[in-house]
Coordinates of C-alpha atoms and ligand atoms in Angstrom, one line a residue:
M1 CA 11.3 20.9 -26.4
A2 CA 8.3 20.0 -28.6
G3 CA 6.5 16.7 -28.1
M4 CA 3.5 15.5 -26.1
Q5 CA 2.3 16.7 -22.8
L6 CA 0.0 14.6 -20.6
T7 CA -1.4 15.5 -17.2
G8 CA -2.4 13.2 -14.3
V9 CA -2.5 13.5 -10.6
G10 CA 0.9 14.1 -9.0
V11 CA 1.1 11.9 -5.9
S12 CA 4.8 11.8 -5.0
P13 CA 6.7 15.0 -5.5
G14 CA 10.0 15.4 -7.4
R15 CA 11.1 16.1 -11.0
A16 CA 12.9 13.3 -12.8
S17 CA 13.5 12.1 -16.4
G18 CA 14.9 9.2 -18.2
P19 CA 14.2 6.3 -20.6
V20 CA 10.9 4.5 -20.5
V21 CA 10.3 0.9 -19.4
R22 CA 6.8 -0.4 -19.8
V23 CA 5.5 -2.8 -17.2
A24 CA 3.7 -5.6 -19.1
E25 CA 0.0 -6.2 -18.3
P26 CA -1.0 -9.2 -16.2
L27 CA -1.6 -12.4 -18.2
G28 CA -5.2 -13.5 -18.3
E29 CA -6.0 -17.2 -17.9
P30 CA -5.0 -19.0 -21.2
L31 CA -7.9 -20.5 -23.1
A32 CA -8.4 -24.3 -23.2
T33 CA -9.4 -24.1 -26.9
P34 CA -8.8 -24.4 -29.8
A35 CA -7.3 -27.9 -29.6
P36 CA -3.9 -28.0 -31.4
A37 CA -3.9 -29.5 -34.9
D38 CA -0.8 -31.5 -34.0
P39 CA -0.7 -32.3 -30.3
E40 CA 2.7 -33.9 -30.4
A41 CA 4.3 -30.8 -32.0
E42 CA 2.4 -28.6 -29.5
A43 CA 3.7 -30.7 -26.6
G44 CA 7.2 -30.4 -28.0
R45 CA 7.1 -26.6 -27.7
I46 CA 7.0 -26.7 -23.8
A47 CA 10.4 -27.9 -22.8
P48 CA 12.3 -25.5 -25.1
A49 CA 10.2 -22.6 -23.8
A50 CA 10.9 -23.5 -20.2
A51 CA 14.6 -23.9 -21.0
A52 CA 14.6 -20.4 -22.7
V53 CA 13.1 -18.9 -19.5
A54 CA 15.7 -20.7 -17.3
D55 CA 18.5 -19.5 -19.5
R56 CA 17.3 -15.9 -19.4
L57 CA 17.0 -16.0 -15.6
N58 CA 20.5 -17.6 -15.2
A59 CA 22.0 -14.9 -17.5
K60 CA 20.4 -12.2 -15.4
A61 CA 21.6 -13.9 -12.2
A62 CA 25.2 -13.7 -13.5
T63 CA 24.9 -9.9 -13.6
V64 CA 23.9 -9.4 -9.9
E65 CA 25.1 -10.3 -6.5
G66 CA 23.8 -11.5 -3.1
D67 CA 20.1 -12.1 -2.4
A68 CA 19.0 -11.0 -5.9
R69 CA 21.3 -13.6 -7.5
A70 CA 20.1 -16.4 -5.2
V71 CA 16.4 -15.5 -6.0
L72 CA 17.0 -15.5 -9.7
E73 CA 19.0 -18.8 -9.6
T74 CA 16.2 -20.5 -7.6
T75 CA 13.6 -19.3 -10.0
A76 CA 15.7 -20.5 -13.0
A77 CA 16.0 -23.9 -11.4
M78 CA 12.2 -24.1 -11.0
A79 CA 11.7 -23.2 -14.7
A80 CA 14.3 -25.9 -15.7
D81 CA 12.5 -28.5 -13.6
P82 CA 11.7 -31.3 -16.1
A83 CA 8.7 -32.5 -14.1
L84 CA 6.7 -29.4 -14.8
A85 CA 7.4 -29.5 -18.5
A86 CA 6.7 -33.2 -18.7
Q87 CA 3.4 -32.9 -16.8
A88 CA 2.3 -30.0 -19.1
A89 CA 3.3 -32.0 -22.2
K90 CA 1.2 -34.9 -21.0
L91 CA -1.9 -32.6 -20.6
V92 CA -1.4 -31.5 -24.2
R93 CA -1.3 -35.1 -25.4
D94 CA -4.1 -36.5 -23.1
R95 CA -6.6 -33.6 -23.3
S96 CA -5.6 -31.8 -26.5
L97 CA -5.0 -28.6 -24.6
P98 CA -3.0 -25.7 -26.2
A99 CA 0.5 -25.5 -24.6
P100 CA -0.1 -22.3 -22.6
R101 CA -3.2 -23.7 -21.0
A102 CA -1.4 -27.0 -20.2
V103 CA 1.4 -25.1 -18.5
F104 CA -1.1 -23.1 -16.6
E105 CA -2.9 -26.2 -15.3
A106 CA 0.2 -28.2 -14.5
A107 CA 1.8 -25.4 -12.6
N108 CA -1.3 -24.8 -10.6
V109 CA -1.3 -28.4 -9.5
F110 CA 2.3 -28.0 -8.3
A111 CA 1.5 -24.7 -6.5
A112 CA -1.5 -26.2 -4.8
S113 CA 0.5 -29.2 -3.5
L114 CA 3.2 -26.8 -2.1
E115 CA 0.5 -24.8 -0.4
A116 CA -1.0 -27.9 1.1
A117 CA 2.5 -28.8 2.5
G118 CA 2.5 -25.4 4.4
G119 CA 5.4 -23.5 5.9
Y120 CA 8.4 -22.7 3.8
L121 CA 7.2 -24.8 0.9
A122 CA 3.9 -22.9 0.8
E123 CA 5.8 -19.7 0.3
R124 CA 7.3 -21.1 -2.9
A125 CA 3.9 -21.5 -4.5
Q126 CA 4.0 -17.9 -5.6
D127 CA 7.4 -18.5 -7.3
V128 CA 5.8 -21.4 -9.2
R129 CA 3.1 -19.1 -10.4
D130 CA 5.8 -16.6 -11.5
V131 CA 7.6 -19.3 -13.5
R132 CA 4.3 -20.4 -14.9
D133 CA 3.6 -16.9 -16.3
R134 CA 7.1 -16.6 -17.7
I135 CA 6.8 -19.9 -19.6
I136 CA 3.3 -19.0 -20.9
A137 CA 4.6 -15.5 -22.0
E138 CA 7.5 -17.3 -23.8
L139 CA 5.0 -19.7 -25.6
L140 CA 2.8 -16.7 -26.6
D141 CA 5.9 -14.6 -27.6
I142 CA 4.9 -11.7 -25.4
D143 CA 6.7 -9.9 -22.5
P144 CA 6.4 -11.6 -19.1
P145 CA 4.1 -9.7 -16.7
G146 CA 5.2 -7.6 -13.8
V147 CA 8.1 -5.2 -13.3
P148 CA 11.0 -6.2 -15.6
E149 CA 14.6 -6.3 -14.5
L150 CA 15.9 -2.8 -15.3
A151 CA 19.2 -2.4 -17.2
G152 CA 19.7 1.1 -15.9
P153 CA 17.8 4.0 -14.2
S154 CA 14.4 4.2 -15.9
V155 CA 10.9 5.8 -15.7
L156 CA 8.4 3.0 -15.2
V157 CA 5.1 3.2 -17.1
A158 CA 2.2 0.8 -16.1
R159 CA -1.5 0.5 -16.2
D160 CA -1.4 0.3 -12.5
L161 CA 0.9 -1.5 -10.1
A162 CA 0.0 -3.9 -7.3
P163 CA 1.2 -2.7 -3.9
A164 CA 3.5 -5.8 -3.8
D165 CA 5.1 -4.7 -7.0
T166 CA 5.6 -1.1 -5.8
A167 CA 7.0 -2.2 -2.5
G168 CA 9.7 -4.2 -4.4
L169 CA 10.9 -1.2 -6.5
D170 CA 14.5 -0.1 -6.1
P171 CA 14.5 3.7 -5.7
A172 CA 18.1 3.8 -7.1
M173 CA 16.8 2.3 -10.4
V174 CA 13.3 3.7 -10.7
L175 CA 13.5 7.4 -11.5
A176 CA 9.8 7.9 -11.6
L177 CA 6.5 6.0 -11.8
V178 CA 3.7 6.9 -14.2
T179 CA 0.4 5.0 -14.3
E180 CA -2.6 5.2 -16.5
E181 CA -5.0 4.3 -13.6
G182 CA -4.8 4.8 -9.9
G183 CA -5.8 7.5 -7.4
P184 CA -3.9 9.8 -5.0
T185 CA -4.7 7.7 -1.9
S186 CA -4.2 4.3 -3.5
H187 CA -1.6 2.2 -1.8
T188 CA 0.7 2.3 -4.8
A189 CA 0.8 6.1 -4.4
I190 CA 1.4 5.8 -0.6
L191 CA 4.3 3.4 -1.2
A192 CA 5.8 5.5 -3.9
R193 CA 5.9 8.5 -1.5
S194 CA 7.5 6.4 1.2
L195 CA 10.1 5.2 -1.2
G196 CA 10.7 8.8 -2.3
I197 CA 10.0 7.9 -6.0
P198 CA 8.3 10.8 -7.9
A199 CA 5.0 9.5 -9.2
V200 CA 2.0 10.6 -11.3
V201 CA -1.2 8.5 -11.5
A202 CA -4.3 8.7 -13.6
V203 CA -2.3 9.8 -16.7
R204 CA -4.9 9.1 -19.4
G205 CA -3.2 8.2 -22.7
V206 CA 0.2 7.3 -21.4
L207 CA -0.1 3.6 -22.4
A208 CA -1.1 4.7 -26.0
L209 CA 2.2 6.7 -26.5
E210 CA 4.2 5.0 -29.2
G211 CA 7.9 5.3 -30.0
V212 CA 8.7 7.5 -27.0
A213 CA 12.3 7.4 -26.0
G214 CA 11.9 9.0 -22.6
L215 CA 9.7 11.0 -20.3
V216 CA 10.1 14.0 -18.1
V217 CA 7.9 13.6 -14.9
D218 CA 6.9 16.2 -12.4
G219 CA 5.4 14.4 -9.4
A220 CA 4.2 17.6 -7.8
T221 CA 2.2 19.1 -10.7
G222 CA 1.3 15.8 -12.4
V223 CA 2.7 17.0 -15.7
V224 CA 4.3 14.2 -17.9
L225 CA 6.3 15.4 -21.0
A226 CA 7.2 13.1 -23.9
P227 CA 9.8 15.2 -25.8
D228 CA 10.6 14.4 -29.4
G229 CA 14.3 14.0 -28.9
P230 CA 16.4 12.0 -26.4
V231 CA 15.8 12.6 -22.7
A232 CA 18.6 13.0 -20.2
V233 CA 18.7 10.7 -17.1
L234 CA 17.9 12.9 -14.2
A235 CA 17.0 11.6 -10.7
A236 CA 14.8 13.8 -8.5
A237 CA 16.7 16.2 -6.3
V238 CA 16.3 15.7 -2.6
E239 CA 14.7 18.8 -1.1
A240 CA 16.3 20.5 1.8
E241 CA 14.6 19.6 5.0
P242 CA 13.2 22.4 7.1
E243 CA 14.5 22.8 10.6
W244 CA 12.6 20.8 13.3
D245 CA 13.8 19.6 16.7
G246 CA 11.8 16.4 16.7
T247 CA 9.1 17.5 19.2
G248 CA 5.7 18.2 17.9
R249 CA 4.2 21.4 19.4
T250 CA 2.5 24.6 18.4
A251 CA 4.2 28.0 18.8
D252 CA 2.4 28.4 22.2
G253 CA 3.5 25.0 23.4
Q254 CA 0.5 22.7 22.9
R255 CA 1.8 19.2 22.4
V256 CA 0.8 17.3 19.2
K257 CA 2.6 14.1 18.5
I258 CA 4.2 14.0 15.1
I259 CA 4.5 10.3 14.3
A260 CA 5.1 7.9 11.4
N261 CA 3.2 5.6 9.2
V262 CA 5.3 2.5 8.6
G263 CA 5.0 -0.9 6.8
S264 CA 8.5 -2.3 7.0
S265 CA 11.7 -2.1 9.1
E266 CA 13.2 0.2 6.4
D267 CA 10.3 2.6 7.0
S268 CA 11.0 2.5 10.7
T269 CA 14.7 3.3 10.4
T270 CA 14.0 6.2 8.0
S271 CA 11.3 7.5 10.3
V272 CA 13.4 7.4 13.4
A273 CA 16.2 9.3 11.5
A274 CA 13.6 11.9 10.4
G275 CA 12.6 12.5 14.0
A276 CA 9.4 10.5 14.4
E277 CA 8.2 10.5 18.0
G278 CA 6.6 7.1 17.5
V279 CA 4.3 5.3 15.1
G280 CA 0.7 6.2 14.5
L281 CA 0.1 3.5 12.0
F282 CA 1.9 0.2 11.4
R283 CA 0.2 -1.3 8.3
T284 CA 0.9 -5.0 9.2
E285 CA -0.7 -6.2 6.0
F286 CA 2.2 -4.7 4.1
C287 CA 4.4 -7.5 5.6
Y288 CA 2.2 -10.1 3.9
L289 CA 1.1 -8.8 0.5
A290 CA 2.4 -11.8 -1.3
A291 CA 1.7 -14.5 1.4
T292 CA -0.4 -17.3 0.2
T293 CA -0.9 -18.9 3.6
E294 CA -1.4 -17.5 7.0
P295 CA 2.0 -16.8 8.6
S296 CA 2.7 -18.6 11.9
V297 CA 2.5 -16.7 15.2
E298 CA 6.3 -17.1 15.5
A299 CA 6.9 -15.7 12.0
Q300 CA 4.5 -12.8 12.6
R301 CA 6.1 -12.0 16.0
A302 CA 9.6 -11.9 14.4
A303 CA 8.4 -9.7 11.5
Y304 CA 6.6 -7.2 13.7
A305 CA 9.5 -7.1 16.2
K306 CA 11.8 -6.1 13.4
V307 CA 9.6 -3.1 12.5
L308 CA 9.1 -2.1 16.1
T309 CA 12.6 -2.4 17.5
P310 CA 13.8 1.0 16.2
F311 CA 11.0 2.5 18.4
H312 CA 12.2 0.9 21.6
G313 CA 10.6 2.9 24.5
K314 CA 8.4 4.9 22.2
P315 CA 4.6 4.8 21.6
V316 CA 3.6 2.7 18.5
V317 CA 0.1 1.9 17.1
V318 CA 0.0 -1.5 15.4
R319 CA -3.0 -2.0 13.1
T320 CA -4.4 -5.4 12.8
L321 CA -4.5 -6.8 9.2
D322 CA -6.4 -4.6 6.8
A323 CA -6.8 -7.1 4.0
G324 CA -9.2 -6.4 1.2
A325 CA -10.0 -3.8 -1.6
D326 CA -6.7 -2.6 -3.1
K327 CA -4.7 -4.6 -0.6
P328 CA -5.9 -8.2 -1.0
L329 CA -4.0 -10.8 1.0
P330 CA -4.2 -14.0 -1.0
F331 CA -4.7 -16.1 2.1
L332 CA -7.6 -14.0 3.5
T333 CA -9.5 -11.9 1.0
P334 CA -12.7 -13.4 -0.5
E335 CA -12.2 -13.6 -4.3
D336 CA -15.7 -13.2 -5.6
E337 CA -17.0 -9.9 -4.0
P338 CA -18.7 -7.6 -6.5
N339 CA -17.6 -4.5 -4.5
P340 CA -14.4 -5.3 -2.5
A341 CA -14.1 -1.8 -0.9
L342 CA -17.6 -2.4 0.6
G343 CA -17.0 -6.0 1.3
V344 CA -15.6 -8.2 4.0
R345 CA -12.3 -6.4 4.7
G346 CA -10.4 -5.2 7.7
L347 CA -12.0 -6.1 11.0
R348 CA -14.9 -7.7 9.2
I349 CA -12.5 -10.6 8.3
G350 CA -11.5 -10.8 12.0
R351 CA -15.2 -11.2 12.9
E352 CA -15.6 -14.0 10.4
Q353 CA -12.3 -15.7 11.3
P354 CA -11.5 -14.7 15.0
G355 CA -8.7 -17.3 15.1
V356 CA -6.7 -15.2 12.6
L357 CA -7.2 -12.1 14.7
D358 CA -6.3 -13.8 18.0
R359 CA -3.2 -15.3 16.5
Q360 CA -2.1 -11.9 15.2
L361 CA -2.8 -10.3 18.6
E362 CA -0.6 -13.0 20.3
A363 CA 2.2 -12.2 17.8
I364 CA 1.8 -8.5 18.5
A365 CA 2.0 -9.0 22.2
G366 CA 5.2 -11.1 21.7
A367 CA 6.7 -8.4 19.4
A368 CA 5.9 -5.7 22.1
E369 CA 7.9 -7.7 24.6
D370 CA 10.8 -8.4 22.1
S371 CA 11.1 -4.8 20.9
G372 CA 10.4 -2.8 24.1
A373 CA 8.1 -0.5 22.2
E374 CA 5.0 0.9 24.0
V375 CA 2.5 -0.9 21.8
S376 CA -1.2 0.0 21.3
V377 CA -3.4 -2.0 18.8
M378 CA -6.1 -0.7 16.6
A379 CA -8.6 -2.2 14.2
P380 CA -9.3 -1.0 10.6
M381 CA -12.8 -0.7 9.0
V382 CA -14.9 -0.4 12.2
A383 CA -18.5 0.8 11.6
T384 CA -20.2 0.5 15.0
A385 CA -19.6 0.8 18.8
E386 CA -20.5 -2.9 19.2
E387 CA -17.6 -3.8 16.8
A388 CA -15.3 -1.5 18.7
A389 CA -16.2 -3.2 22.0
W390 CA -15.8 -6.7 20.6
F391 CA -12.3 -5.8 19.3
A392 CA -11.2 -4.1 22.6
E393 CA -12.2 -7.1 24.6
R394 CA -10.0 -9.4 22.4
V395 CA -7.1 -7.0 22.6
R396 CA -7.3 -7.0 26.4
A397 CA -7.7 -10.7 26.5
A398 CA -4.4 -11.0 24.6
G399 CA -2.7 -9.0 27.4
L400 CA -2.2 -5.8 25.4
P401 CA -2.8 -2.7 27.4
R402 CA -4.4 -0.2 24.9
A403 CA -7.0 -0.8 22.2
G404 CA -8.2 1.7 19.6
V405 CA -10.0 1.8 16.3
M406 CA -9.8 3.6 13.1
I407 CA -12.5 6.1 12.1
E408 CA -12.7 5.6 8.4
I409 CA -16.4 4.8 7.8
P410 CA -18.8 7.7 8.0
A411 CA -21.0 5.7 10.4
A412 CA -18.1 5.5 12.8
A413 CA -17.5 9.3 12.6
L414 CA -21.2 9.8 13.4
S415 CA -20.9 7.4 16.4
A416 CA -17.5 8.7 17.6
K417 CA -18.7 9.3 21.2
E418 CA -20.2 5.8 21.6
I419 CA -17.1 4.3 20.0
L420 CA -14.7 6.3 22.2
A421 CA -16.6 5.1 25.3
E422 CA -15.5 1.5 24.4
V423 CA -11.8 2.1 23.4
D424 CA -8.7 4.1 24.6
F425 CA -8.2 6.1 21.4
V426 CA -9.3 6.6 17.8
S427 CA -7.4 7.4 14.7
L428 CA -8.9 9.0 11.6
G429 CA -8.2 7.2 8.3
T430 CA -9.0 10.1 6.0
N431 CA -8.2 8.1 2.9
D432 CA -11.0 5.7 3.3
L433 CA -13.2 8.2 5.1
A434 CA -13.1 10.4 2.0
Q435 CA -13.7 7.4 -0.3
Y436 CA -16.8 6.4 1.6
V437 CA -18.2 9.8 2.4
F438 CA -18.1 10.8 -1.3
A439 CA -18.8 7.3 -2.7
A440 CA -15.7 7.8 -4.8
D441 CA -13.3 4.9 -5.3
R442 CA -9.9 6.1 -4.0
M443 CA -8.1 4.2 -6.8
L444 CA -9.8 6.1 -9.6
G445 CA -7.9 9.0 -11.1
A446 CA -11.1 10.3 -12.5
L447 CA -12.5 10.9 -9.0
A448 CA -9.4 12.4 -7.5
G449 CA -11.1 15.7 -6.9
L450 CA -13.7 14.2 -4.6
N451 CA -11.0 12.4 -2.6
D452 CA -9.3 15.7 -1.9
P453 CA -8.7 15.8 1.9
W454 CA -9.6 19.6 1.9
Q455 CA -13.2 18.8 1.1
P456 CA -15.3 20.7 3.6
A457 CA -17.7 17.8 4.1
L458 CA -14.8 15.6 5.1
L459 CA -13.6 18.2 7.5
R460 CA -17.0 18.5 9.1
L461 CA -17.1 14.8 9.9
I462 CA -13.6 15.1 11.4
A463 CA -14.8 18.0 13.5
L464 CA -17.5 15.7 15.0
V465 CA -14.8 13.2 16.0
G466 CA -12.6 16.0 17.5
E467 CA -15.5 17.2 19.6
A468 CA -16.2 13.6 20.9
G469 CA -12.5 13.2 21.8
A470 CA -12.6 16.5 23.8
E471 CA -15.9 15.5 25.6
L472 CA -14.6 12.1 26.6
G473 CA -11.0 13.2 27.2
K474 CA -9.5 10.6 24.9
P475 CA -7.0 11.0 22.1
V476 CA -8.0 11.5 18.5
G477 CA -5.3 11.0 15.9
V478 CA -5.1 11.2 12.1
C479 CA -3.1 8.6 10.1
G480 CA -4.5 9.2 6.6
E481 CA -2.6 11.2 4.0
A482 CA -4.4 14.4 5.2
A483 CA -1.9 14.5 8.1
A484 CA 1.0 14.8 5.7
D485 CA -0.1 18.2 4.3
P486 CA 1.5 20.9 6.7
A487 CA -1.4 23.4 6.4
L488 CA -4.1 20.7 6.7
G489 CA -2.2 19.3 9.7
C490 CA -2.7 22.6 11.5
V491 CA -6.4 22.6 10.6
L492 CA -6.7 19.1 12.0
V493 CA -5.1 20.3 15.2
G494 CA -7.7 23.1 15.2
L495 CA -10.4 20.5 14.9
G496 CA -9.2 18.7 18.1
V497 CA -6.7 16.2 16.8
S498 CA -3.8 15.4 19.2
S499 CA -1.5 13.4 16.9
L500 CA -0.6 13.5 13.2
S501 CA 0.9 10.4 11.6
M502 CA 2.5 10.4 8.2
N503 CA 5.2 9.0 5.9
A504 CA 8.8 9.8 7.0
A505 CA 9.4 12.4 4.2
A506 CA 6.6 14.6 5.5
L507 CA 7.6 14.7 9.3
A508 CA 10.0 17.7 9.4
R509 CA 7.8 19.9 7.2
V510 CA 4.6 19.2 9.2
G511 CA 6.6 19.5 12.5
S512 CA 8.2 22.8 11.6
T513 CA 5.0 24.3 10.2
L514 CA 3.1 23.5 13.3
G515 CA 5.8 24.9 15.5
G516 CA 5.4 28.3 13.7
V517 CA 1.6 28.7 14.4
T518 CA -0.5 29.1 17.5
T519 CA -3.3 26.9 18.7
D520 CA -5.6 29.8 18.3
S521 CA -4.7 30.3 14.6
C522 CA -5.2 26.6 14.1
R523 CA -8.7 26.9 15.4
Q524 CA -9.4 30.0 13.3
A525 CA -8.1 28.1 10.2
A526 CA -10.3 25.2 11.0
R527 CA -13.4 27.4 11.4
A528 CA -12.6 29.1 8.1
A529 CA -12.1 25.8 6.2
L530 CA -15.3 24.3 7.7
A531 CA -17.3 27.2 6.4
A532 CA -15.8 27.1 2.9
G533 CA -17.8 25.9 -0.1
D534 CA -15.1 23.8 -1.9
P535 CA -11.7 22.3 -1.3
A536 CA -9.7 25.0 -3.1
R537 CA -11.4 27.8 -1.1
A538 CA -10.9 25.8 2.2
R539 CA -7.2 25.5 1.5
Q540 CA -6.9 29.2 0.6
V541 CA -8.7 30.6 3.7
A542 CA -7.0 28.2 6.0
R543 CA -3.5 29.1 4.8
A544 CA -4.4 32.7 5.1
A545 CA -5.6 32.3 8.7
L546 CA -2.3 30.4 9.5
G547 CA -0.2 33.2 7.9
L548 CA 1.2 30.7 5.3
G549 CA 1.6 31.8 1.7
A550 CA -0.9 30.8 -1.0
Ligands
PEP1 C1 -6.9 5.5 5.7 O1 -7.8 4.9 5.2 O2 -6.8 6.7 5.7 C2 -5.7 4.8 6.3 C3 -4.8 5.4 7.0 O3 -5.6 3.4 6.0 P1 -5.2 2.8 4.6 O4 -4.7 3.9 3.7 O5 -4.2 1.8 4.9 O6 -6.5 2.2 4.1
MG2 MG1 -8.1 2.7 5.5

């Protein structure tokens, strides 16, 4: 099979192939110049463009059922709303704006008034912006932005995908995902893994491929082939699960909780079915990636209870909103920060807006009651013991019994003892810890090697935290992607970690690998990896010490 071969970073395993569908780039803000030569004619273009968008949405609605049909019909009705087209046409006539700019401004005024109304209406503001972009694309004669409706199973190719777009993908229709940008621990990669969609990120040159009928994607090796001829539609085979009885322990009986990372009730159901003993990380911000206003306490309580109910009677760790960097929440994240990963994100937003944190804690306490899960709460992006103490006090004031924090900033790892003195447990966020310790943006494919969780410098920081946990007799967990690698999971146990939290697909493999090795060999593997000079060597010597193949 001749053709082109490209390589990126495989982030979600599985081999699949099929026709390519390109995800259109986001639209920039349309320019207010040049003024149209004939404003009347320019104004006259708007209503037909809006009608064309409405017709297309209605035609699509007729081909689907249920919720998808209702959503498409509602969006079509918004596009057909004569008030929007009339207001935009007025702006063209009054201010000599080009039609795309006029639509942009008119729709923004509508969206802002919906937001001001709050509640259900505020949630419709995002739909108005979606309609706005579709009409602008129609006027400019380009593809509308975002993931298109798929006519059949396809391989999606994009520059990058927002977590909200990835979360909405249908695994039955998306055979694989290939992005030009993105890194292995970006949230798009994490979501692709949890959806079981093979994915390769940082594939330089994939957007420049012209006239390609289809792609063959290997999400394990990162190889993407563009053959000359036609490409068969092939969905990734589901790998046979290894045997695991659902209780995490080493071969000599040391208990290590094998628990799940979840962001939705679907994740919870899949995780329970895969044997999760509880939840080590509930990313609450995943419930609100598209929310433009703060959800009410009641709405949050109901959303969290839905995710927690499958874990009735089991331990779960709910993380307070980690808004910012690659997970901006429109209603919380500051827009104008030069370095969002180093900005006001996670708990730092809670310090600036304690009301938002307190309302979330109230909702979590309610959801704990409704679901019957044994809820603990933890904060993201904690740097100091003082921040940890501040957070723990608010958690207790909300009537919640256990408070913990994430260790994902190097300063926090170096102060693990002081932090543990303030809280009941800590959980290592190895994705961000790697990003900050190597000063390497986790979303950049070019820096994927530095964000490798086998990096000895990262393991040395983790060892400090493990030692602090042992000294204070408090639990240290890992909920970053490092925990999902079976051999690295054993090394983490050797470094003093007492729970490993991961996506549902990794549970059985990590649980069964751990069950086949002794605590002593975990410690030996950890010592060997700590002393290694680079990640490849660390992996090799650790696997050898554990008696696992190369
Ligand atoms: C981490 O940083 O390792 C982590 C678990 O949190 P998130 O990936 O959501 O930033
Ligand atoms: Mg993090």
